[in-house]
Amino acid sequence: MSTLNILLAGFGGQGILFLGKMAAYAGLMDNRQITWLPSYGPEMRGGTANCSVCISDDLIGSPLVINPDILVAMNLPSLEKFIDKVVPGGTVLVDCSIIDKKVHREDINVFYVPATRLAADNGLPGLANMIMLGKMLKETKFCTENALEEALLKCVPPRKADMMELNRKALKIGSEL
Amino acid sequence: MSTLNILLAGFGGQGILFLGKMAAYAGLMDNRQITWLPSYGPEMRGGTANCSVCISDDLIGSPLVINPDILVAMNLPSLEKFIDKVVPGGTVLVDCSIIDKKVHREDINVFYVPATRLAADNGLPGLANMIMLGKMLKETKFCTENALEEALLKCVPPRKADMMELNRKALKIGSEL
Amino acid sequence: MAVVFQKPQALLDVPFTYCPGCTHGIIHRLVAETIDELGIEGHTVGVAPVGCSVMNYNFFACDMVQAPHGRAPAVATGLKRAIPENIVFTYQGDGDLAAIGTAETVHAAVRGENITVVFVNNAIYGMTGGQMAPTSLPNQVTQTTPYGRDTSYSGHPIRVCEMLATLEGTALAQRVSVDNVKNVQNAKKAIKKAFTYQIEKRGFSIVEVLSTCPTNWGLDAQESLQWLRDNMIPYYPLGVYKDVGGTTK
Amino acid sequence: MAVVFQKPQALLDVPFTYCPGCTHGIIHRLVAETIDELGIEGHTVGVAPVGCSVMNYNFFACDMVQAPHGRAPAVATGLKRAIPENIVFTYQGDGDLAAIGTAETVHAAVRGENITVVFVNNAIYGMTGGQMAPTSLPNQVTQTTPYGRDTSYSGHPIRVCEMLATLEGTALAQRVSVDNVKNVQNAKKAIKKAFTYQIEKRGFSIVEVLSTCPTNWGLDAQESLQWLRDNMIPYYPLGVYKDVGGTTK
Amino acid sequence: MAKAIIDETKCKGCGLCVAACPRKILVLSPDKINSKGYRPAQVVDQSKCTGCASCAIMCPDVAITVER
Amino acid sequence: MAKAIIDETKCKGCGLCVAACPRKILVLSPDKINSKGYRPAQVVDQSKCTGCASCAIMCPDVAITVER
Amino acid sequence: MAKVLMKGNEALAEAAIMAGCRHFFGYPITPQTELAAYMAKKMPKIGGVYLQAESEIAAINMVLGASAAGKRAMTSSSSPGISLKSEGISYIAGSDLPAVIVNVQRGGPGLGGIQPSQADYWQATRATGHGDFHLMVYAPSTVQEMTDLVALAFDNADKYRMPVMILSDGMLGQMMEPVELKTANATDCPIEKPWAACGHRNSRPHNVINSLYLTPQALEELVKKRYEKYEVIKKEEQMADEYLTDDADIILVAYGASSRICRTAVNTARKEGIKAGLIRPITLWPYPAKYIEKHIAHAKAFLCVEMSMGQMVDDVRLCVNGRKPVAFYGRTGGIIPAPDEVLNEIRKLTGGVK
Amino acid sequence: MAKVLMKGNEALAEAAIMAGCRHFFGYPITPQTELAAYMAKKMPKIGGVYLQAESEIAAINMVLGASAAGKRAMTSSSSPGISLKSEGISYIAGSDLPAVIVNVQRGGPGLGGIQPSQADYWQATRATGHGDFHLMVYAPSTVQEMTDLVALAFDNADKYRMPVMILSDGMLGQMMEPVELKTANATDCPIEKPWAACGHRNSRPHNVINSLYLTPQALEELVKKRYEKYEVIKKEEQMADEYLTDDADIILVAYGASSRICRTAVNTARKEGIKAGLIRPITLWPYPAKYIEKHIAHAKAFLCVEMSMGQMVDDVRLCVNGRKPVAFYGRTGGIIPAPDEVLNEIRKLTGGVK
Ligand SMILES: Cc1ncc(C[n+]2csc(CCOP(=O)(O)OP(=O)(O)O)c2C)c(N)n1
Ligand SMILES: Cc1ncc(C[n+]2csc(CCOP(=O)(O)OP(=O)(O)O)c2C)c(N)n1
Ligand code: SF4
Ligand code: SF4
Ligand code: SF4
Ligand code: SF4
Ligand code: SF4
Ligand code: SF4
Ligand SMILES: [Mg+2]
Ligand SMILES: [Mg+2]
């Protein structure tokens, strides 16, 4: 099955769900099947937030990603919770400005992205998520570049046009890392 | 099946349910199977009250008497409602001090008992029901005489001992008609 | 000779199924007279409760909806929000309104729902054969308080108008009685005011009518009126508890 | 050096699951301190509501029962009638107590049920993500009043203490706040009084505690306290609304 | 002259009209029983009727029409 | 001398204690992040503490013990 | 004890008291009112609790509370009232609390009527509320059984820590039959309940009564454990009564009120030479499948008779599983079928002759 | 219209509005909150009514009122809230009123959990309240279907004058998928409702909306008429989706969320050479028996997969009626089964090989 299973996880407030939505829309813009499923309910109050995104050429069965092809971990509890679930050969992106642990698996590709620090350094507060997305695009080619741009148009409301540029900037930083 | 199906019907306040209870207890005292089922709910507010009593040597199926062997009718609506349901050969007792209609069926035994007037005349207000019961015993032998006396002991609480005598008197009047 | 009193148009020509002397009938007539006088039958929808008056959908000439026990105010809310230009009233007993329907009653008032509630308080569950209602009086003997209502065990009777008067959404909360001619006439005025407030979009109006239940009180019709006077009125004082348009007790 | 302040015994050593700055935690502590001071933990049974505090059965050291949404007073009634020598309290949010649980609340008070209710009014449904509560303030923006609570449409917020004060069975109805040290101390006194009244078998006692929901109000902890002061206290005046043992506002 | 007309088929013999009439001209029929089994109210002296409608106002079964 | 002891594992960095302290000797840690991801409160100058317990009274997470 | 004549509702109430029930919470509804009235009269005299709740919802939650405290608690209602209790019943099941709930069924749906009915079978056996759970359901068919089964209900509720329903109907509730009341339980808490929330008295860790499990794994584990218990109950607790089934060609299946009518019909059919028999389920859940299984080989057909549009017939079909034809006859709306109607169905199935 | 990404809950809400629904009455509960929030946002802008009721009970009765007035009305909740609505739903059915009720199921019983579940199947298909009646029940399995079926639900509610349920779950409610919103209905009352209690305007006799029939004969007659209507619905309205069933040896039966997992499992099984197929019921009542019937001859076995301890499997068994083996696999408590678990069950049934 050509389904790409993506799991995005971190603290609430890091824009995890938005990150997922961007990924999903990008898939949609590529004319593929997609699903997006957030964790929900009071568990979010505990501070963690995560979200499953599937992109496929076929109808998607379970939208719940248990064994991700791609894991984006934006805090330590998330990394610890999900790292063992990543499929062999999968890709893991770690925000290493927040997580100072290393991943010990050998059978996966791990990228350490200091996204939060980069965002702060570049005057892009709250856009660490887009930096991660840019990096994810670069390393996994989960969608076309054009699709991501179109996704941005879908996800950022027109009245927030200024945000658009900042987002583009963050994506670029990520994709050039 | 040796089941005797009795239907007792009249206005609320005429002691219809008590009449049924007496008949039922009498059956019990004869060591027979018995059931007693009242009409219930707001229909009683309409003013009518009726009650099914079955006496049998075998387990009793439906306690609801649809086709009575014995019908005791203590007001006109009741008589009109049930007269056609009486089984051929059945017995009908009509309180003719209240109902001035005659029954036109030929295949049943009809007894006209001026119970309410007799009760009034004999200083037994409210005991027309027992006069009907006395007459019923006489005409149908639905129980032994002894059983009826025992039923009285069961149905009239000891502290109402004075009522006991009045009841006996009413039963006697009925059974001697 | 002119007819000075007759059955109102808003009552269908169907005999009431109430017990002899039960004042539900008087209250029905007052509601119907109000509908006649305001000329609103064609756009009035009534909500029948579960209780002795459950079948009042057979009596009132306006459109009627029968609601689950206690839920008449919610049903009325649905009806009113659907067609706000209609006049919507509920007619509810004390078990229906003040026991199982407490939340629906309070929140219709909280919302200031623009409906009229005719609340018939007879201090008992009439239809089910005379059990204690939340409004049954201290020491009142009922099927479920065979030794009299023990307030230390079952609580004190609830005074609905007083309680609802604390809510901002309540436009009118008035208690009346139908135990004599004068009180019946006052009751009529209150009911008419309640409907008028609805027409004027003032919010939630409730008229609590002290009523009898000869059957379950074990009294005759006339004795029942006396019992109402002697026992209910002292505990449930007649009067206006809230009136956005006028004086409040 | 002596310990002058520490976690009360009646709180288990389990971290609260509340959001940072949520005053549910303060109120928990006050209840626990009361239990400690009265020495009643061993014969106290608490009833947890459905709401953010649903899992307080994990926090209180006394026996606990988790009740269906709104039904805590009924569950408490069952517990209390079963073992009257036990001390039974409910801990309920405003959605739980004042919306779905209105009937259970009112009738526990009507019965003068000898229980204590700790009523946490944060003007919102916290747990489900910030919908309008019956206590949400006029114009308050919530998930289900995105344009602000329109009182002409959704009604005015309900003042529970004022309403329950009209009922004879209510022994104590007091509103307090936990927005500053002094108010927290007053809140503690009220809660302790409510428990004491239960021990003295005086009937139904309720303490309404104005509380914050930083998460769903979209404010930080400190701003939330300010919002409470600026908006809630004016609408919900602090004070004693009924007190069978003393002065009433 | 006024007139109170009682619909005997509707009357349930509750007697509330009897008690309400200030002229005391109503009674429950001592002999008649209507189809529902009740003794209907009757006007014993129509001529005394003032048409005050007290009877009708108290009648729970809307059985009374008053003319004046 | 008094002492306010903050259990950093319990603290959620809400800052209510910081605002409540009359001596203004509490701050949220500028650098530390606890296991829950919060910046815990810290006492910057213990010597100024009066042991008034205002901080503890306002702490929703019962993270503060006060000695005096 | 000598037999006395009692109404089903009253007999059930007295038997509950004799079984140690001292906590009854009710709300009036026809045709179960006598049950509550009886409790109201008796409980104060024996130090028990009769409390009239403000609603059925409050009543079931008071039961939840009293049961959580370790007491034998009960509530009764009729069809619409049971719907209102369904959330609470689901909570009681989800909290593993014992409780006895009586449904004196009447005609539905909606306000319906007040005459006897059996149209709440599905609700009782499959969905008295939301989620994966079951009640034990007993179906008395005589006033005597109204008393006998209530004692069993309390015992099994305690034993299995689950809610148990007595599924009765207006006919059984209102009728009088001779009844012998069995000996009483001494106490209202005959078995140890170390789990009860009765105050820990500083001598044990706190007890928690709860049905919330936010981790799906934990919730699943608990539900599965409960279903293991259900398997035990299915094995141990099936009850049914058989009448002339041994050689029967056509086997009627009916419970409660309708089973009585069927018995009469079976007798008449036998007189006509039709080999009819009757299986009368006493437990509706667990369904007495093994009683049906026994007869599948020799029976030519089954006829399920209910006072509904056909609900239990699903269970009969599930048992028979296509091996023999299963027919249905039902009346609804509060009508008690007459024996002759049933007899006619029997005749139809047998081609009119033996 | 271009496809947009929407949450199931929101898509359903928007589709309801497009279907002419202007009256929504709700009460918050996870995982359906977004549905109400969406209504709260949209309704005021289009002159519709969004009202947050004081409880689920009030909400369903407001629906009853608005529907009685002739309007397309809707409410939504999740499992415990549906239990509370059950009395009202029974009234709506008994009053022959249209209404659309959404259940975004979560784990039970009791307070349970908030993760997706399918354990309210029995409640939805057999006993959403007391008495003899049915709802039509639609089970979407994609966000697109959440929208398509809600339109159908409103149409059929009006057409048959009965309550219709959308039986969804937390997964479908919370997830986003691309969705195309179909064209809108012009009005909130697309068909004539001469029976509505909307005020007679002095131009017709009064209308009465009611479910009380004290004469059992009258009640029976009405119920039987309703069941005749149900027979029509059973004939006309069965819906199911088939996937690779034509040559299938083993046929999975699953609806909603679990059907998606089954589809993946079927694909994998096919790759392993196992001839698996899937029947996905879209209507749960009427149960799509004819879709199952078609395949009984050639299928070697059926496997019913649910997010419950086994509820719909009863209906599969009733259809198959012993002609082929029917197996069951389920997860409960809020757990979504993984395709591999289902694949394993398929393998077991086929002996591991084709
Ligand atoms: C849910 C539900 N609970 C209980 C009943 C039974 N019931 C019918 S009427 C009634 C109470 C009626 O009392 P009230 O509202 O005071 O009206 P009244 O008959 O006195 O006029 C009850 C409890 C019911 N039909 N439905
Ligand atoms: C019967 C039922 N309806 C709705 C819910 C969903 N629900 C959970 S908590 C809650 C409201 C909580 O608000 P509140 O009582 O104010 O407590 P808070 O979270 O604000 O402390 C609701 C509606 C439920 N669990 N059960
Ligand atoms: S039972 Fe009472 S309230 Fe009902 S009709 Fe009779 S007298 Fe009136
Ligand atoms: S959501 Fe609100 S009430 Fe709930 S824990 Fe968070 S801040 Fe407190
Ligand atoms: S109208 Fe007046 S005077 Fe005439 S009968 Fe009636 S009450 Fe008496
Ligand atoms: S008040 Fe009416 S019902 Fe009563 S006796 Fe007079 S006429 Fe008859
Ligand atoms: S005890 Fe008082 S002085 Fe010391 S840190 Fe706390 S608030 Fe400040
Ligand atoms: S009040 Fe408590 S939780 Fe908040 S910052 Fe201070 S110590 Fe931490
Ligand atoms: Mg009443
Ligand atoms: Mg709240």
PDB file of C-alpha atoms and ligand atoms in Angstrom, chain D residues 4, chain F residues 2-4 6 17 20-26 43 46 48-56 64-67, ligand 7:
ATOM      1  CA  VAL D   4       2.897  26.406  59.140  1.00  0.00           C
TER       2      VAL D   4
ATOM      3  CA  ALA F   2      10.825  31.525  57.683  1.00  0.00           C
ATOM      4  CA  LYS F   3      10.981  29.312  54.692  1.00  0.00           C
ATOM      5  CA  ALA F   4       8.808  28.648  51.660  1.00  0.00           C
ATOM      6  CA  ILE F   6       8.427  24.781  46.526  1.00  0.00           C
ATOM      7  CA  CYS F  17       2.390  32.482  44.206  1.00  0.00           C
ATOM      8  CA  ALA F  20       0.663  36.686  45.996  1.00  0.00           C
ATOM      9  CA  CYS F  21       3.932  37.079  47.827  1.00  0.00           C
ATOM     10  CA  PRO F  22       3.901  40.395  49.684  1.00  0.00           C
ATOM     11  CA  ARG F  23       7.694  40.371  49.831  1.00  0.00           C
ATOM     12  CA  LYS F  24       8.019  39.819  46.083  1.00  0.00           C
ATOM     13  CA  ILE F  25      10.649  37.160  46.586  1.00  0.00           C
ATOM     14  CA  LEU F  26       9.240  34.584  44.205  1.00  0.00           C
ATOM     15  CA  VAL F  43      12.402  31.741  45.982  1.00  0.00           C
ATOM     16  CA  GLN F  46      14.709  33.189  51.293  1.00  0.00           C
ATOM     17  CA  LYS F  48      13.131  37.979  53.267  1.00  0.00           C
ATOM     18  CA  CYS F  49      10.411  35.377  53.709  1.00  0.00           C
ATOM     19  CA  THR F  50       8.049  36.091  56.589  1.00  0.00           C
ATOM     20  CA  GLY F  51       6.357  32.735  56.432  1.00  0.00           C
ATOM     21  CA  CYS F  52       3.038  34.437  55.809  1.00  0.00           C
ATOM     22  CA  ALA F  53       2.013  31.518  53.577  1.00  0.00           C
ATOM     23  CA  SER F  54       0.251  33.759  51.066  1.00  0.00           C
ATOM     24  CA  CYS F  55       2.056  31.937  48.309  1.00  0.00           C
ATOM     25  CA  ALA F  56       0.946  28.558  49.584  1.00  0.00           C
ATOM     26  CA  ILE F  64       4.396  24.940  48.559  1.00  0.00           C
ATOM     27  CA  THR F  65       5.198  24.103  52.143  1.00  0.00           C
ATOM     28  CA  VAL F  66       5.911  26.935  54.548  1.00  0.00           C
ATOM     29  CA  GLU F  67       7.919  26.758  57.738  1.00  0.00           C
TER      30      GLU F  67
HETATM   31  S1  SF4 I   7       5.562  32.657  52.879  1.00  0.00           S
HETATM   32 FE1  SF4 I   7       4.907  34.758  52.412  1.00  0.00          FE
HETATM   33  S2  SF4 I   7       6.809  35.879  52.284  1.00  0.00           S
HETATM   34 FE2  SF4 I   7       7.388  33.746  52.189  1.00  0.00          FE
HETATM   35  S3  SF4 I   7       7.492  33.321  50.004  1.00  0.00           S
HETATM   36 FE3  SF4 I   7       5.432  32.797  50.658  1.00  0.00          FE
HETATM   37  S4  SF4 I   7       4.222  34.627  50.321  1.00  0.00           S
HETATM   38 FE4  SF4 I   7       6.381  35.255  50.196  1.00  0.00          FE
END
